Tab-separated table of C-alpha atoms in Angstrom:
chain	number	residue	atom	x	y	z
A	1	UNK	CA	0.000	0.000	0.000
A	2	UNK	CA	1.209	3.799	0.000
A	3	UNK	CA	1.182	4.112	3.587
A	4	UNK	CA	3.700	1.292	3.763
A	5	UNK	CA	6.321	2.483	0.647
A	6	UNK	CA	6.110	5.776	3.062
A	7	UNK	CA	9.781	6.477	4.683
A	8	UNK	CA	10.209	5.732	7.894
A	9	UNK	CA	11.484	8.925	9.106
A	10	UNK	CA	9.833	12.259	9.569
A	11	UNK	CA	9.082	14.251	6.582
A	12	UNK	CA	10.142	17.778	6.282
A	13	UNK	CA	7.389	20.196	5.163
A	14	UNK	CA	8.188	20.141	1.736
A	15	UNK	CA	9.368	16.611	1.489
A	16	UNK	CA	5.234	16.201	2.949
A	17	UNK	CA	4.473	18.566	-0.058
A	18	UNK	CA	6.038	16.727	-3.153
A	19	UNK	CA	4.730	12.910	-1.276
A	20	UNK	CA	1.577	13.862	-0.683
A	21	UNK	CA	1.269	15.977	-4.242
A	22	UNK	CA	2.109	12.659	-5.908
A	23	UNK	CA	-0.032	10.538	-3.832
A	24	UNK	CA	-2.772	13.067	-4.614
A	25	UNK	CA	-1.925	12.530	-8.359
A	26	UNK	CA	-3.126	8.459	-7.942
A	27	UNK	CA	-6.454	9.844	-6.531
A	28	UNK	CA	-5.833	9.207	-3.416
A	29	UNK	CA	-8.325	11.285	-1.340
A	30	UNK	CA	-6.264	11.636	2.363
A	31	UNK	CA	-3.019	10.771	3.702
A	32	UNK	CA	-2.232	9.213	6.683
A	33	UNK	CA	1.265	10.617	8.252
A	34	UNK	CA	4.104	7.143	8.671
A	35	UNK	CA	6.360	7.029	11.789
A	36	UNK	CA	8.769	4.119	12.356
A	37	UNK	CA	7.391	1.557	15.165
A	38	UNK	CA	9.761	-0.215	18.126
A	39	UNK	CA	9.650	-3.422	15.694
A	40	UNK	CA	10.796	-1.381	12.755
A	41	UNK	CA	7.592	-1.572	10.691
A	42	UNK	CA	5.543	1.497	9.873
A	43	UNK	CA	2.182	2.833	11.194
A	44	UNK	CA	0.583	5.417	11.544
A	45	UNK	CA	1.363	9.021	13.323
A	46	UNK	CA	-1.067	8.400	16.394
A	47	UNK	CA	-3.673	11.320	16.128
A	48	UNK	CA	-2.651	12.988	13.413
A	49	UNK	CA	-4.604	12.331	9.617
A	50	UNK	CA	-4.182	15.152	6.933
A	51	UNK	CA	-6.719	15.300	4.217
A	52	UNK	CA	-4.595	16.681	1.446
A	53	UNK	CA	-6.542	18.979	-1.303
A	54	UNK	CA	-4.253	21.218	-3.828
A	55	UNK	CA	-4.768	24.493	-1.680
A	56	UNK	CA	-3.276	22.875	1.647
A	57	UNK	CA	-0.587	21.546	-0.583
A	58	UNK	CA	0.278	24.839	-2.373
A	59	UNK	CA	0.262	26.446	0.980
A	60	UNK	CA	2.775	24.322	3.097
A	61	UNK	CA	5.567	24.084	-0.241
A	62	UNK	CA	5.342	27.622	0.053
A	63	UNK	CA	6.053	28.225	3.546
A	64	UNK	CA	2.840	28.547	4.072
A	65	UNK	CA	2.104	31.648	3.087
A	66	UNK	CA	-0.089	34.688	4.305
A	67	UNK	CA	-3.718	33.555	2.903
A	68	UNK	CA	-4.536	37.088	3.319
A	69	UNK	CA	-6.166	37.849	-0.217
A	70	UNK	CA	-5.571	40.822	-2.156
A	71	UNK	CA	-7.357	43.903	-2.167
A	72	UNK	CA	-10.683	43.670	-4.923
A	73	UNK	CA	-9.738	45.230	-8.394
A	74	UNK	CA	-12.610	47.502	-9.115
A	75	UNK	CA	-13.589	47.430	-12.586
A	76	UNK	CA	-16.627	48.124	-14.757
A	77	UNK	CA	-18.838	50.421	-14.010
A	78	UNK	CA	-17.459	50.538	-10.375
A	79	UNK	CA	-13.936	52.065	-11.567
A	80	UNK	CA	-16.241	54.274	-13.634
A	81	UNK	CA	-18.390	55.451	-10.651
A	82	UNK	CA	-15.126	55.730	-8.655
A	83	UNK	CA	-13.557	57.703	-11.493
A	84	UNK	CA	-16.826	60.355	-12.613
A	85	UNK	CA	-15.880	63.199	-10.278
A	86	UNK	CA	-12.179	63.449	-12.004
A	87	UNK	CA	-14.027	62.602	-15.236
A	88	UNK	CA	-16.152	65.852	-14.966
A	89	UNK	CA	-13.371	67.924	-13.804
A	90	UNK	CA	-11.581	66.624	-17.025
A	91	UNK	CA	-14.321	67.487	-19.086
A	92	UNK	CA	-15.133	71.053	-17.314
A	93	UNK	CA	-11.660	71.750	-17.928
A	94	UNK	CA	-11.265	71.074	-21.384
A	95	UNK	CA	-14.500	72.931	-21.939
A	96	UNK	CA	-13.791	75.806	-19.835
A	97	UNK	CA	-10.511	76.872	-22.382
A	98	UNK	CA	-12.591	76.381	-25.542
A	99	UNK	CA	-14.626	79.876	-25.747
A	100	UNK	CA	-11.022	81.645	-24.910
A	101	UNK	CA	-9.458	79.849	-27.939
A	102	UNK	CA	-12.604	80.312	-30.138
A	103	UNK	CA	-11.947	84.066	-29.448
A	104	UNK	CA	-8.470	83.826	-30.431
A	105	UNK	CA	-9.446	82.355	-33.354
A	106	UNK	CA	-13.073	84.679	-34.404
A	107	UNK	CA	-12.221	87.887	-32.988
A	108	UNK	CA	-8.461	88.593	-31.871
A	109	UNK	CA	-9.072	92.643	-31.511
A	110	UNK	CA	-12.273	92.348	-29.768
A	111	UNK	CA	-11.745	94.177	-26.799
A	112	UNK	CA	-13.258	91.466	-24.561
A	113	UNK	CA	-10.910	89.390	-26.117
A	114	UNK	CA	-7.484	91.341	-24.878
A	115	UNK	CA	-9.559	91.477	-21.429
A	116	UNK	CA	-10.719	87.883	-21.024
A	117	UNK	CA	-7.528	85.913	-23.135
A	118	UNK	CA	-4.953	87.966	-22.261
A	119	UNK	CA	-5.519	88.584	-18.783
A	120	UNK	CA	-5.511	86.115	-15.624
A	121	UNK	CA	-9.182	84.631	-16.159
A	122	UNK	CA	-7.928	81.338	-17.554
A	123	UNK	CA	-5.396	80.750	-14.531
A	124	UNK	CA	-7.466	82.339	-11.318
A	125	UNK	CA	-10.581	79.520	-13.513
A	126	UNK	CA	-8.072	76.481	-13.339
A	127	UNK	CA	-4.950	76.994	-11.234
A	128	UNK	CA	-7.344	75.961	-8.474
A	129	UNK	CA	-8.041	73.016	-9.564
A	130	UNK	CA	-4.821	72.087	-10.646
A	131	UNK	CA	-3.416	72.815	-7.104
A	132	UNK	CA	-6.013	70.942	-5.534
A	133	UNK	CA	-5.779	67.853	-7.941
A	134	UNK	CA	-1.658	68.113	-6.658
A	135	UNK	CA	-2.003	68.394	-3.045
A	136	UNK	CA	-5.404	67.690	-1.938
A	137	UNK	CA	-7.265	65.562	-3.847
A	138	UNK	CA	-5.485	62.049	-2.524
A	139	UNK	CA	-2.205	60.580	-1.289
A	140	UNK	CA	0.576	60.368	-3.508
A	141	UNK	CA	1.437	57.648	-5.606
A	142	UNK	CA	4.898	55.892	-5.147
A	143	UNK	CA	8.048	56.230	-6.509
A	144	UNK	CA	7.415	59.426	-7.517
A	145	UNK	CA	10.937	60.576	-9.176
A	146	UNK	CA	10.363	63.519	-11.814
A	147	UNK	CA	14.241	63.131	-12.853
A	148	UNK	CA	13.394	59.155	-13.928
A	149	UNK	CA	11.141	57.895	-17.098
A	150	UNK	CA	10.104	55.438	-14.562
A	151	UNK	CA	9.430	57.787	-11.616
A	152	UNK	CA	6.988	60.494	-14.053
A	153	UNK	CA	4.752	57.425	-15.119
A	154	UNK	CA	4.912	55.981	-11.657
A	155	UNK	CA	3.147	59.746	-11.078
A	156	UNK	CA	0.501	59.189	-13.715
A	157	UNK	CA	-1.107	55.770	-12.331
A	158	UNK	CA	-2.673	58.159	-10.616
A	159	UNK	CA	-6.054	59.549	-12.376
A	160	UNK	CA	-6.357	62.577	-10.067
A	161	UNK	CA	-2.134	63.371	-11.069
A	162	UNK	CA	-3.472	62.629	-14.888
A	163	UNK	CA	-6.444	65.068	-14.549
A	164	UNK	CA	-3.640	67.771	-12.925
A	165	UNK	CA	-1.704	67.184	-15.646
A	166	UNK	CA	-3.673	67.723	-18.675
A	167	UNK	CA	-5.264	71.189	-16.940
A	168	UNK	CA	-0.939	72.011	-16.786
A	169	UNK	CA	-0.956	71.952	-20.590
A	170	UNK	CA	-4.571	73.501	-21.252
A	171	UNK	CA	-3.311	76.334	-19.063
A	172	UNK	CA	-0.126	76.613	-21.001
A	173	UNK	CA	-1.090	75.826	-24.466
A	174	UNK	CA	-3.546	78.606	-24.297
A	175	UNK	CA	-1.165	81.004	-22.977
A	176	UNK	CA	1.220	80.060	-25.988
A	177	UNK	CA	-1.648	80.793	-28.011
A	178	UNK	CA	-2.444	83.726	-26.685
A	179	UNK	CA	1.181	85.135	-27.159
A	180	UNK	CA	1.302	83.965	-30.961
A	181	UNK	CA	-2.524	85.837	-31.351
A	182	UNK	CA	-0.909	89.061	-29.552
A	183	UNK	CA	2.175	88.826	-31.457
A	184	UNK	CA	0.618	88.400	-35.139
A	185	UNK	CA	-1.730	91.705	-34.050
A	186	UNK	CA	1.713	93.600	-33.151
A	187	UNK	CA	3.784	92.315	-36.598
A	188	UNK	CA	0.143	92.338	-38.534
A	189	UNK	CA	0.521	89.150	-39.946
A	190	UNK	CA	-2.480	88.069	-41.272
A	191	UNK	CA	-5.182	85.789	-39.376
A	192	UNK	CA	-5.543	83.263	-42.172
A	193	UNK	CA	-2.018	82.534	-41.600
A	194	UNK	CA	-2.500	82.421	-37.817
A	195	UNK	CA	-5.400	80.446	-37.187
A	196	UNK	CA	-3.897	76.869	-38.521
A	197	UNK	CA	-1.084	78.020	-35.935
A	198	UNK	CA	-3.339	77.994	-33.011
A	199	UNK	CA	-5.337	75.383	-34.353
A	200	UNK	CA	-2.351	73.660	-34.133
A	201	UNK	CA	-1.016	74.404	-30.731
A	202	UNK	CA	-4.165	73.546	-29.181
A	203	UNK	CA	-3.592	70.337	-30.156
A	204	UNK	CA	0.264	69.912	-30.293
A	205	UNK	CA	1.357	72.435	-28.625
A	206	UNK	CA	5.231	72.524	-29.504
A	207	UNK	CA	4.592	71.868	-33.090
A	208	UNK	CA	1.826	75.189	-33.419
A	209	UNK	CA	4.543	77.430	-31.620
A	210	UNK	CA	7.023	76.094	-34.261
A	211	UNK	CA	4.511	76.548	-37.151
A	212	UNK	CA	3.738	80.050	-36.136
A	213	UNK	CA	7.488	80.833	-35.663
A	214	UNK	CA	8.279	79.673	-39.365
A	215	UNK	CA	5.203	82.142	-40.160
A	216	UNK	CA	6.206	85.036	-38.540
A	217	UNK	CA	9.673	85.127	-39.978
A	218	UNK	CA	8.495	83.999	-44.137
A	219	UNK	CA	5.992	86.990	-43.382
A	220	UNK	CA	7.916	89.310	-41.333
A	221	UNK	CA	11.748	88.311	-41.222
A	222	UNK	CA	11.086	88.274	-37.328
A	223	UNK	CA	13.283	85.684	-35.304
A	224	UNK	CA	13.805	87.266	-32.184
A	225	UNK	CA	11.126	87.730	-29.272
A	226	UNK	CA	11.370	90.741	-28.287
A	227	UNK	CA	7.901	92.374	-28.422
A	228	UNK	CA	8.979	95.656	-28.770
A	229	UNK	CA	9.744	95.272	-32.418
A	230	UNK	CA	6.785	96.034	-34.238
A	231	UNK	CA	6.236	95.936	-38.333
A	232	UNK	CA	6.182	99.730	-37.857
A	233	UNK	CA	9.634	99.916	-36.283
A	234	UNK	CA	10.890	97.377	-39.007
A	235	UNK	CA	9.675	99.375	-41.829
């Protein structure tokens, strides 16, 4: 039988694991533990009888283990329920820049435009936010190193450091576009040549700067940034 092939010494906890995995293999439903007897058979451990399923088994070759489980993973319309307060400050935010660039685009000498785009409305509307998404909104995430590739996306598995960081370009990319609207006025470089250049750095920021800057000096022979050169002064 198996309980008599056992060894007639005590087993080790995994030495238990791999006999008792193979007896489990032969369908055998519960193992009995062997211990040597004064006549030098084998019997069984007095009081002790193991029923051996593939948990119990996985557990002692391991060490057994902490069975503590892991936290739930929230997904499906949980992680969306958990997510819809950062998903309508996305949204607000990205809505609240639009009108600002449609003015850029429709009406760049409208006096409500030099009031409302060139002046602090956009930042005092979203720096809040942005500040709060930073430092108040939850803890940190880990291994946070913004001199690392690995440390900046260890910063975005956050969604509230995500939502922070897409309101950092909105603000930015609109002030860029503000400069290049205020800056074609000043050289008078015409707004059909402007508006693919803020189209453009609404969406890609770097490249609409460069697009405008190529622009500005085929139309005006302007490379520098000083803004007290003006198509007047040039003339």
């Amino acid at each position: 039988s198996k309980l008599q092939s056992a060894a007639s010494f005590e087993l080790s906890p995994q030495a238990l694991a791999t006999s008792a995995t193979e007896l489990v293999s032969t369908n055998q439903s519960s193992l009995r533990i062997a211990e040597p007897l004064a006549d030098g058979g084998i019997g069984p451990r007095r009081g002790l009888v193991s029923l051996i399923d593939p948990h119990s088994i996985n557990n002692l070759s391991e060490g057994r283990k902490s069975r503590a489980k892991p936290p739930p993973q929230i997904q499906g319309d949980g992680l969306k329920d958990l997510l819809m307060p950062l998903e309508i400050l996305f949204k607000g935010a990205n809505f609240a820049v639009l009108p600002f660039w449609l003015l850029l685009l429709v009406a760049p000498r409208w006096r409500g435009t030099q009031l409302l785009v060139h002046g602090p409305a956009v930042v005092l509307l979203l720096t809040p936010i942005y500040a709060y998404m930073l430092f108040g909104y939850g803890p940190s995430p880990q291994n946070v190193d913004m001199t690392t590739l690995y440390g900046v996306m260890s910063a975005f598995t956050a969604p509230h450091v995500v939502v922070a960081g897409w309101i950092h370009y909105l603000i930015f990319d609109l002030f860029i576009g503000a400069w290049e609207a205020r800056d074609a006025l000043r050289l008078h470089i015409p707004q059909l040549f402007v508006i693919p250049c803020l189209l453009a750095t609404l969406v890609v920021g770097p490249v609409g700067l460069l697009l405008y800057l190529i622009v500005r000096f085929i139309t005006r022979g302007v490379i520098q940034y000083d803004e007290t050169v003006s198509a007047e002064s040039r003339s």
